[in-house]
Coordinates of C-alpha atoms (C1' of nucleotides) in Angstrom, one line a residue:
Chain A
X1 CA -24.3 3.6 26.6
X2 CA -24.1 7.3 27.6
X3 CA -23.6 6.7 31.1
X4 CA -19.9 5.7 29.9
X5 CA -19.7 9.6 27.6
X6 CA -21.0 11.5 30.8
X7 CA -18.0 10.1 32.7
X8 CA -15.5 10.4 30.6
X9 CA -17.0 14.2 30.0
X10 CA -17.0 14.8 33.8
X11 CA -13.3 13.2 34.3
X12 CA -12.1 15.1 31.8
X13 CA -13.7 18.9 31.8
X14 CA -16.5 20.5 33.9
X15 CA -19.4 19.4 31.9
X16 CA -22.6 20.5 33.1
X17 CA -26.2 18.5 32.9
X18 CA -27.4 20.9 30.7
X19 CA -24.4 21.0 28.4
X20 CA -24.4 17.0 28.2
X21 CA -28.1 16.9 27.4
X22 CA -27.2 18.7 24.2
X23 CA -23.9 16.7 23.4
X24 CA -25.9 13.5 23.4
X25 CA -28.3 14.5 21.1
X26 CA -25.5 15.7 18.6
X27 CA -24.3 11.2 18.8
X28 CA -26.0 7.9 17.3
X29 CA -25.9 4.8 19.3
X30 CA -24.5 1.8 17.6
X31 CA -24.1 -2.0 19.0
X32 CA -21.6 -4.3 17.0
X33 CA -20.8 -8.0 17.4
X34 CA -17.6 -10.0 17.6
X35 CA -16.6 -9.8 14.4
X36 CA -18.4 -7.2 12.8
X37 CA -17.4 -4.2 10.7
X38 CA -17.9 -0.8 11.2
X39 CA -15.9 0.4 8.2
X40 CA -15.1 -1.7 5.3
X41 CA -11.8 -1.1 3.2
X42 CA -13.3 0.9 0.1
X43 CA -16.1 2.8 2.2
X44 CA -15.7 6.3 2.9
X45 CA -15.7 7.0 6.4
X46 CA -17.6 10.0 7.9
X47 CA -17.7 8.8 11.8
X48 CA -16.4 9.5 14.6
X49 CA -16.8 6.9 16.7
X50 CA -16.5 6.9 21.0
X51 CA -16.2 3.7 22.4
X52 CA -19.0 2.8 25.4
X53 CA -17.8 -0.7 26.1
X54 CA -15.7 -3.3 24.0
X55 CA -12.9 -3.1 21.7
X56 CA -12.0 -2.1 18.1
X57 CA -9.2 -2.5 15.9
X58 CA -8.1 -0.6 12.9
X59 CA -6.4 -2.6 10.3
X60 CA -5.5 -3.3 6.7
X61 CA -5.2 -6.2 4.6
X62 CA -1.9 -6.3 2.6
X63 CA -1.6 -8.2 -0.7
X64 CA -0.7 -11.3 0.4
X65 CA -3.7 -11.6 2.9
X66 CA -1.9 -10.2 6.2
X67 CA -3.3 -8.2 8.7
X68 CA -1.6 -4.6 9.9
X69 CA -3.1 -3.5 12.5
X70 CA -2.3 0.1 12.8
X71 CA -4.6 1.2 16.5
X72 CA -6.6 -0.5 18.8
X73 CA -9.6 1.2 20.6
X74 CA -11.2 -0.1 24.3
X75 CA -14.1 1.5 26.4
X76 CA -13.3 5.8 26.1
X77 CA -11.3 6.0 23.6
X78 CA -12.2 7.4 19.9
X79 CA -11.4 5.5 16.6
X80 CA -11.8 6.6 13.0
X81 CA -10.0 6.2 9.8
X82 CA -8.6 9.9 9.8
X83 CA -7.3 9.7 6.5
X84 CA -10.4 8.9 4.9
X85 CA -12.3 12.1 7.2
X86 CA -10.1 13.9 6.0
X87 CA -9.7 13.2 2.4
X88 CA -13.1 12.0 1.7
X89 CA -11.5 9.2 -0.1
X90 CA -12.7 5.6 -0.1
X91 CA -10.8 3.9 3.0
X92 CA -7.8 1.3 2.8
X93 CA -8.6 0.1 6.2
X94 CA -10.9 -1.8 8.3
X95 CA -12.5 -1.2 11.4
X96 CA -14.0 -4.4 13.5
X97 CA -15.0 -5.6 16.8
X98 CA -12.8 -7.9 19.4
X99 CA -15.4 -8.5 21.7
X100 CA -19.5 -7.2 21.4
X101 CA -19.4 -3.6 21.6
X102 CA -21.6 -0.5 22.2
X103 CA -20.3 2.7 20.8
X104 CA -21.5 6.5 19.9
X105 CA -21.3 8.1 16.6
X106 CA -20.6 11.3 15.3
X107 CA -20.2 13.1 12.1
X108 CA -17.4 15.3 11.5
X109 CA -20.1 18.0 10.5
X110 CA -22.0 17.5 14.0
X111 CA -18.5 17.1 15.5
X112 CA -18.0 20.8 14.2
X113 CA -21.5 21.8 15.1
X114 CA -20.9 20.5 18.5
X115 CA -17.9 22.0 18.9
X116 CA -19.2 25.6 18.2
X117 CA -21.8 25.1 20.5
X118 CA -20.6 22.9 23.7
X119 CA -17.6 25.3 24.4
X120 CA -16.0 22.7 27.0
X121 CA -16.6 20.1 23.8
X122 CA -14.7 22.2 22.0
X123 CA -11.6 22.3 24.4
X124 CA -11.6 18.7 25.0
X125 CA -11.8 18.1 21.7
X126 CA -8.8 20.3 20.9
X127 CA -6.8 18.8 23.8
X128 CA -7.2 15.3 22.3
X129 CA -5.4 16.3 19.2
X130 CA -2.8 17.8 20.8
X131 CA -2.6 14.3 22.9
X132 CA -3.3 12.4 19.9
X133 CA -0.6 14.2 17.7
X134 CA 1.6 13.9 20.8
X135 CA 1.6 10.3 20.8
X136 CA 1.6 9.8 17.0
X137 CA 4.7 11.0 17.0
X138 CA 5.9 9.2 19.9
X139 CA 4.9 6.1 17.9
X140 CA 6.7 7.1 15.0
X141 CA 9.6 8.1 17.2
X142 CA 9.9 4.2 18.3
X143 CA 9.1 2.5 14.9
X144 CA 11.8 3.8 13.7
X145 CA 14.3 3.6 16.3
X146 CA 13.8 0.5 18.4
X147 CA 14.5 -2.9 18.6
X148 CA 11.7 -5.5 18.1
X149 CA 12.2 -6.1 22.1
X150 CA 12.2 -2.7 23.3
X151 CA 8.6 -1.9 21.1
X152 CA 7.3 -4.8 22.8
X153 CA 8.4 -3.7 26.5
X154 CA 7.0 -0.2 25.9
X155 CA 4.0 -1.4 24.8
X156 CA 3.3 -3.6 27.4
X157 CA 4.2 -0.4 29.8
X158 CA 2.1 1.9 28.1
X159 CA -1.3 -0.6 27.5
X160 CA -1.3 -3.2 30.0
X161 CA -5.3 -3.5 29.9
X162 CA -4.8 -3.9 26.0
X163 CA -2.2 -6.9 26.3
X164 CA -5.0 -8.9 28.5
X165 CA -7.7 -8.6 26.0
X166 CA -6.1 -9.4 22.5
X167 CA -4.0 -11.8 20.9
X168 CA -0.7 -12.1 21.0
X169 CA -0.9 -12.4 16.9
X170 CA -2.5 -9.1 17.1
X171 CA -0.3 -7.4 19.0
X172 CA 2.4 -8.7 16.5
X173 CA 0.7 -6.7 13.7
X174 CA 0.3 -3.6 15.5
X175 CA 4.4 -3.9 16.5
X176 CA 5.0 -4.6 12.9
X177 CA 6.5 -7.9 13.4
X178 CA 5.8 -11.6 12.8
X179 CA 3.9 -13.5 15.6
X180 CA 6.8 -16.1 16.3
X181 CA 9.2 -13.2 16.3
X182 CA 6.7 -11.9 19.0
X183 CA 6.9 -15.3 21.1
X184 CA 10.4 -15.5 20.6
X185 CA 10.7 -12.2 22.9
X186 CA 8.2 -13.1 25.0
X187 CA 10.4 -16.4 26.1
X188 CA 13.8 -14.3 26.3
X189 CA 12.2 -12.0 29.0
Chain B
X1 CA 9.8 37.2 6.5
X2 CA 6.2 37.6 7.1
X3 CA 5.4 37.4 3.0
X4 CA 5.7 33.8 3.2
X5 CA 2.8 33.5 6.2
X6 CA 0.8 35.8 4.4
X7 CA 1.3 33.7 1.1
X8 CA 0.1 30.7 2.8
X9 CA -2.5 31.7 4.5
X10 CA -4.7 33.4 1.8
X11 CA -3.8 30.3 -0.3
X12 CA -5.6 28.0 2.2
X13 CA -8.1 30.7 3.9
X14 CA -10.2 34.1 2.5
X15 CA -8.0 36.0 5.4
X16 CA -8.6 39.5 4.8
X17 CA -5.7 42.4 5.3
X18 CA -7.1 43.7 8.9
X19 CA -6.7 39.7 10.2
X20 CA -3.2 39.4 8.8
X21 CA -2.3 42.4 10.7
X22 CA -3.8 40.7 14.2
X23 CA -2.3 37.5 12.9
X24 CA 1.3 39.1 12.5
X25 CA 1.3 40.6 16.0
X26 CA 1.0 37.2 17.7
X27 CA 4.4 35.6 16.5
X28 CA 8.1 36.6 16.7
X29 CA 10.2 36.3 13.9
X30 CA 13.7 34.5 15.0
X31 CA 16.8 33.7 12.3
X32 CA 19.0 30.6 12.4
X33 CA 22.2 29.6 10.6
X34 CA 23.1 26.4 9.5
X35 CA 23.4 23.8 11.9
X36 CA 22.3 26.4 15.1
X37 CA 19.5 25.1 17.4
X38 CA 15.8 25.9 18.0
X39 CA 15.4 23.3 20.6
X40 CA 18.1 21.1 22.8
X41 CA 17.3 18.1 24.4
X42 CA 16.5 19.1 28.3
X43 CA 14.5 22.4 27.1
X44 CA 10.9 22.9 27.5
X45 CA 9.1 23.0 24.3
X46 CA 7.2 26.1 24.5
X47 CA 6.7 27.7 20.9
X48 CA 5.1 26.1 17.8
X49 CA 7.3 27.6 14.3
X50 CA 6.2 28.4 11.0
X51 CA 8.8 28.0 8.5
X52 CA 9.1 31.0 6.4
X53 CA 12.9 30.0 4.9
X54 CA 14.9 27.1 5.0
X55 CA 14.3 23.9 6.1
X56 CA 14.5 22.5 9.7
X57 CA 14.5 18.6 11.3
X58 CA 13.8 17.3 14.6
X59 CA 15.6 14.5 16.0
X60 CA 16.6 12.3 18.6
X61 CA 20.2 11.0 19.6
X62 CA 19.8 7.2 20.6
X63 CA 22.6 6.4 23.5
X64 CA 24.7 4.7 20.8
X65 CA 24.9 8.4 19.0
X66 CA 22.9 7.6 16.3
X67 CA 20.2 10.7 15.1
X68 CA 16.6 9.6 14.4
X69 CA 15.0 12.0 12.5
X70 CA 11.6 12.1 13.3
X71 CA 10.8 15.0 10.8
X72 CA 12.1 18.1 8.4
X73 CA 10.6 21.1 7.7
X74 CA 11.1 22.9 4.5
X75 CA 8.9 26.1 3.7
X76 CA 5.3 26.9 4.3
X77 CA 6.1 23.8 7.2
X78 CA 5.7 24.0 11.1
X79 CA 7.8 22.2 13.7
X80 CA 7.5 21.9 16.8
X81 CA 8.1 19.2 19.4
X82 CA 4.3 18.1 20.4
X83 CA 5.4 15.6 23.4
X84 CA 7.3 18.6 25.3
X85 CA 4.0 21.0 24.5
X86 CA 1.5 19.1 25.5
X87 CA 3.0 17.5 28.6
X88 CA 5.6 20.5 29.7
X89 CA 7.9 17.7 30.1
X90 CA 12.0 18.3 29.1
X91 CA 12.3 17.3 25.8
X92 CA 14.1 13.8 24.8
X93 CA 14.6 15.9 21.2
X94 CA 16.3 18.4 19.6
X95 CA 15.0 20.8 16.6
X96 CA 18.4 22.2 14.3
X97 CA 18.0 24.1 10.8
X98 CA 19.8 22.1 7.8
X99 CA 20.1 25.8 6.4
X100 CA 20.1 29.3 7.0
X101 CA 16.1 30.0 8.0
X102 CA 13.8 32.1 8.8
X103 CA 10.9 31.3 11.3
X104 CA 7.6 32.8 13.0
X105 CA 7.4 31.7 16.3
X106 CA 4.2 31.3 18.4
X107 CA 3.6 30.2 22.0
X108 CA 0.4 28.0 22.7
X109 CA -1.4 30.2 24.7
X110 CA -0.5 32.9 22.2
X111 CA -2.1 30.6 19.6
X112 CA -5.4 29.8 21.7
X113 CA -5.9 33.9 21.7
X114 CA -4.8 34.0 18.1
X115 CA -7.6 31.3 17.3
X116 CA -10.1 32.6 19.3
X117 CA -9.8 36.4 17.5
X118 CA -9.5 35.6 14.5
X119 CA -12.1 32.5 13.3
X120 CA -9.9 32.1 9.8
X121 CA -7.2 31.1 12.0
X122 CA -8.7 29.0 14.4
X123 CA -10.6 26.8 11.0
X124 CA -7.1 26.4 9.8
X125 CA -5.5 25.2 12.6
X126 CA -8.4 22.8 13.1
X127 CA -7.9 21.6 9.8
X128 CA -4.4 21.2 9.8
X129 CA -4.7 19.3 12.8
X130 CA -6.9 16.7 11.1
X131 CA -4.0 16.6 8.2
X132 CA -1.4 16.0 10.0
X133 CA -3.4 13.1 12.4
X134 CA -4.1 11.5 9.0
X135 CA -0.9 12.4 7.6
X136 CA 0.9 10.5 11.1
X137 CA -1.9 7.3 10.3
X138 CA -0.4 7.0 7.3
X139 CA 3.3 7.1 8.2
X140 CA 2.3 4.7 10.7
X141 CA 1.1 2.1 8.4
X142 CA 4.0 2.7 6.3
X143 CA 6.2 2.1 9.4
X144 CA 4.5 -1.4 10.4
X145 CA 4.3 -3.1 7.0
X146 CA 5.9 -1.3 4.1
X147 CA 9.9 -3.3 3.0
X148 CA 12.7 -0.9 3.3
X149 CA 12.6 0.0 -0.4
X150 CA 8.9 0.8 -0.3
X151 CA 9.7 3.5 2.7
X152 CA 12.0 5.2 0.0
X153 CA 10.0 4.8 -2.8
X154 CA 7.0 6.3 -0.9
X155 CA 9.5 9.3 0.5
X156 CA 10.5 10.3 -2.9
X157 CA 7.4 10.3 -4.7
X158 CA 6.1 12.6 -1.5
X159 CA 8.3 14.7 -0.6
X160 CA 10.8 15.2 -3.9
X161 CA 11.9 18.7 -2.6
X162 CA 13.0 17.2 0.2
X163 CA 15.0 14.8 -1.0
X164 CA 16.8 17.6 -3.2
X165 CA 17.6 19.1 0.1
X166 CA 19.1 16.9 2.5
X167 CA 21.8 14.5 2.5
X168 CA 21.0 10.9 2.0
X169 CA 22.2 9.4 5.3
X170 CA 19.1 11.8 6.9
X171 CA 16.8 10.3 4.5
X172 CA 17.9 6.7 5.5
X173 CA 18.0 8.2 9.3
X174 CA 14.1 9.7 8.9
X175 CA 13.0 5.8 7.2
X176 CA 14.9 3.9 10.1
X177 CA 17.5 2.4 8.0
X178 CA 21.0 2.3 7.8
X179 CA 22.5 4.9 5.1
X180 CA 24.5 2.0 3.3
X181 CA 20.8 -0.2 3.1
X182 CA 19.4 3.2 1.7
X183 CA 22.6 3.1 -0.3
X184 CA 22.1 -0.1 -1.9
X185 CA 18.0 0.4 -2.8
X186 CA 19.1 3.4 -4.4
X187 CA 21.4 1.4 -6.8
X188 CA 18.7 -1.7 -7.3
X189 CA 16.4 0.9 -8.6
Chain C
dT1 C1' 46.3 25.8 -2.7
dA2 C1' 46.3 22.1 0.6
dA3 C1' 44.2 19.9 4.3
dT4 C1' 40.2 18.4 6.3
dA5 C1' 35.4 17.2 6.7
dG6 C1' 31.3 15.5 4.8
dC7 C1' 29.1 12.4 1.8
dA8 C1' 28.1 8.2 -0.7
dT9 C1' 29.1 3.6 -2.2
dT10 C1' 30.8 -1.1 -1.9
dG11 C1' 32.4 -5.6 0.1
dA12 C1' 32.4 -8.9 3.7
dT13 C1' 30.5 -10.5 7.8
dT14 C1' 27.1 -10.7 11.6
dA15 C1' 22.6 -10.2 13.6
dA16 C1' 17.8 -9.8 13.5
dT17 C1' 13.7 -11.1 11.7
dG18 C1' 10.6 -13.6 8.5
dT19 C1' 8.8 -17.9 6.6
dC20 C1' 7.2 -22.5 6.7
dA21 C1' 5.9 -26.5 9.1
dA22 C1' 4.8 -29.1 13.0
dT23 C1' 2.9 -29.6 17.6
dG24 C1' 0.1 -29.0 21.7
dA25 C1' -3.2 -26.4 24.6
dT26 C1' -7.5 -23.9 25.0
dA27 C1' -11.8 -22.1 23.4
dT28 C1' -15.7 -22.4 20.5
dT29 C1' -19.1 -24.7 17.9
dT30 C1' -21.9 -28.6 16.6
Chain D
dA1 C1' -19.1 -35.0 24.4
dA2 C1' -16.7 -34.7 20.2
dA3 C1' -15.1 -32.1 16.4
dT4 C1' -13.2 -27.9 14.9
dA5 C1' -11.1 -23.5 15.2
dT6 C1' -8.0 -20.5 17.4
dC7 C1' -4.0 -19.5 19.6
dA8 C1' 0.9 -19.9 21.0
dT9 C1' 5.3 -21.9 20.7
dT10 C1' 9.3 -24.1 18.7
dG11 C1' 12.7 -25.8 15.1
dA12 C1' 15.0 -25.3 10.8
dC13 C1' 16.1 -22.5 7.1
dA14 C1' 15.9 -18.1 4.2
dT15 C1' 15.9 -13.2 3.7
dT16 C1' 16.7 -8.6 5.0
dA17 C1' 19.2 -5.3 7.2
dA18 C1' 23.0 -3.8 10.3
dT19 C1' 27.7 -3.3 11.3
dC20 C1' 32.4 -2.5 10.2
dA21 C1' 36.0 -1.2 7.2
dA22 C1' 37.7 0.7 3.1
dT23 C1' 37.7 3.8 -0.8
dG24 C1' 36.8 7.8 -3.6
dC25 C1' 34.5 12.1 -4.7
dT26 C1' 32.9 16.8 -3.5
dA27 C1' 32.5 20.7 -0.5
dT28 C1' 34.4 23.4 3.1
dT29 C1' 37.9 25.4 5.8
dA30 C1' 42.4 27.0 7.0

DNA sequence: TAATAGCATTGATTAATGTCAATGATATTT
DNA sequence: AAATATCATTGACATTAATCAATGCTATTA
């Protein structure tokens, strides 16, 4: 469970022991089945969460009962509903498990408390955003410019280890286009 | 010039008078006119900007010509392109001012220093970091699974100063649609 | 003042994608 | 082992949006 946060510290900055012995205690350890939530649409969210092992998904439900599916999240990566951190409004999304998954938690308060105290913490966590915000608009960048094809290609490029693991209906959502559309690529490449 | 940063900051931060003057000494104040660049394609990316006049877009050129506008920047704004900062790589983008402006210009290391003296600065940053993840989540969504007249509909209720500002074919440009679509929601509405 | 550029709209046609239904293969559950 | 659910693909048709061309109005430039 933490054996997966002390790598992923020590690939990423300098960490010490010490250092990590007081970032875990600042996390809650969470286990979720296939299937199961960790935020429902009209809960607030107030986690952070770091993924151990598994996969997640954060989606919404449109009115006529369609899944968008706006970021998936396998082992090291961090998913939240931002929007709702930030505004402290009730969520529109979902967050699930694909598979069973193991996870860590944090509040954005710890997160801050962390942050002032674990000054490598801090940078990493300053460097994601950047990344983050960097890729966000990449994203954006692509919705908005490319052909159903070419966000396929890229995304197949970008997240190979993603494509193996979900469903091709999935990866529909998350392109923004219909799951036969999807296929219909698939068979013209 | 520097009015407009001072404005804005004590309206989202307690910054006191000696910090402003710290603050002020970290960014260089640059003028453009209409249509002159901040950023070409093939440049390194090395300097966030605070709009203090005018109003400011970054955008691609697709291989057909075509601009996708990716974002603007009115006022009280910053722009910058994030892929080029964060990954030194030349940029694929280019940043142009719609009008005559007026920016504050600050490198990233400068802005790590400026964070690091001066803890008013460094909150803000953090928090407009989270606002613009969320506000990026949201566009996203919007990108996936809103109808071309829902894109507008959504722009214009956000951002009406915007929309008094910049011609129409932009607008359609920054939504991913054709101008004459954009042209024909406008008249079903 | 006249010429030119920029902007927006409209019509006709084409292209891309969505929707609905059906089918078959694989995985999961009983 | 059988039944059920999930997943992916394909065909036919509908809808949405793009493309191309033309027109007219407003702003800018010469």
């Amino acid at each position: 469970m933490y054996q997966t946060l002390y790598k992923y510290l020590k690939e990423k900055t300098d960490i010490g022991e010490r250092d990590f012995e007081i970032v875990k205690t600042y996390f809650i350890p969470k286990k979720l089945r296939k299937k199961q939530y960790l935020l429902q649409e009209g809960d607030i969210c107030d986690h952070f969460a770091f993924v151990s092992k598994g996969i997640l998904r954060l989606y919404s439900i449109d009115p006529k009962g369609s899944e968008n599916i706006i970021q998936f999240a396998p082992e090291e990566w961090w998913i939240s509903d931002r929007e709702s951190i930030v505004s402290r409004n009730p969520s529109k999304y979902n967050i699930d498990a694909l598979e069973d998954s193991e996870l860590l938690l944090i509040t954005p308060k710890n997160h801050r408390e962390l942050a002032s105290r674990v000054k490598v913490f801090d940078e990493l966590q300053e460097n994601l955003n950047q990344r983050h915000i960097a890729a966000h608009q990449k994203r954006i960048h692509a919705a908005i410019s490319y052909s159903a094809e070419e966000k396929y290609l890229e995304f197949v490029d970008t997240y190979p280890q993603i494509v193996s693991r979900v469903p091709q209906h999935m990866i529909a959502s998350y392109l923004g286009m219909s799951p036969e559309t999807l296929s219909r690529i698939r068979s013209r490449i």
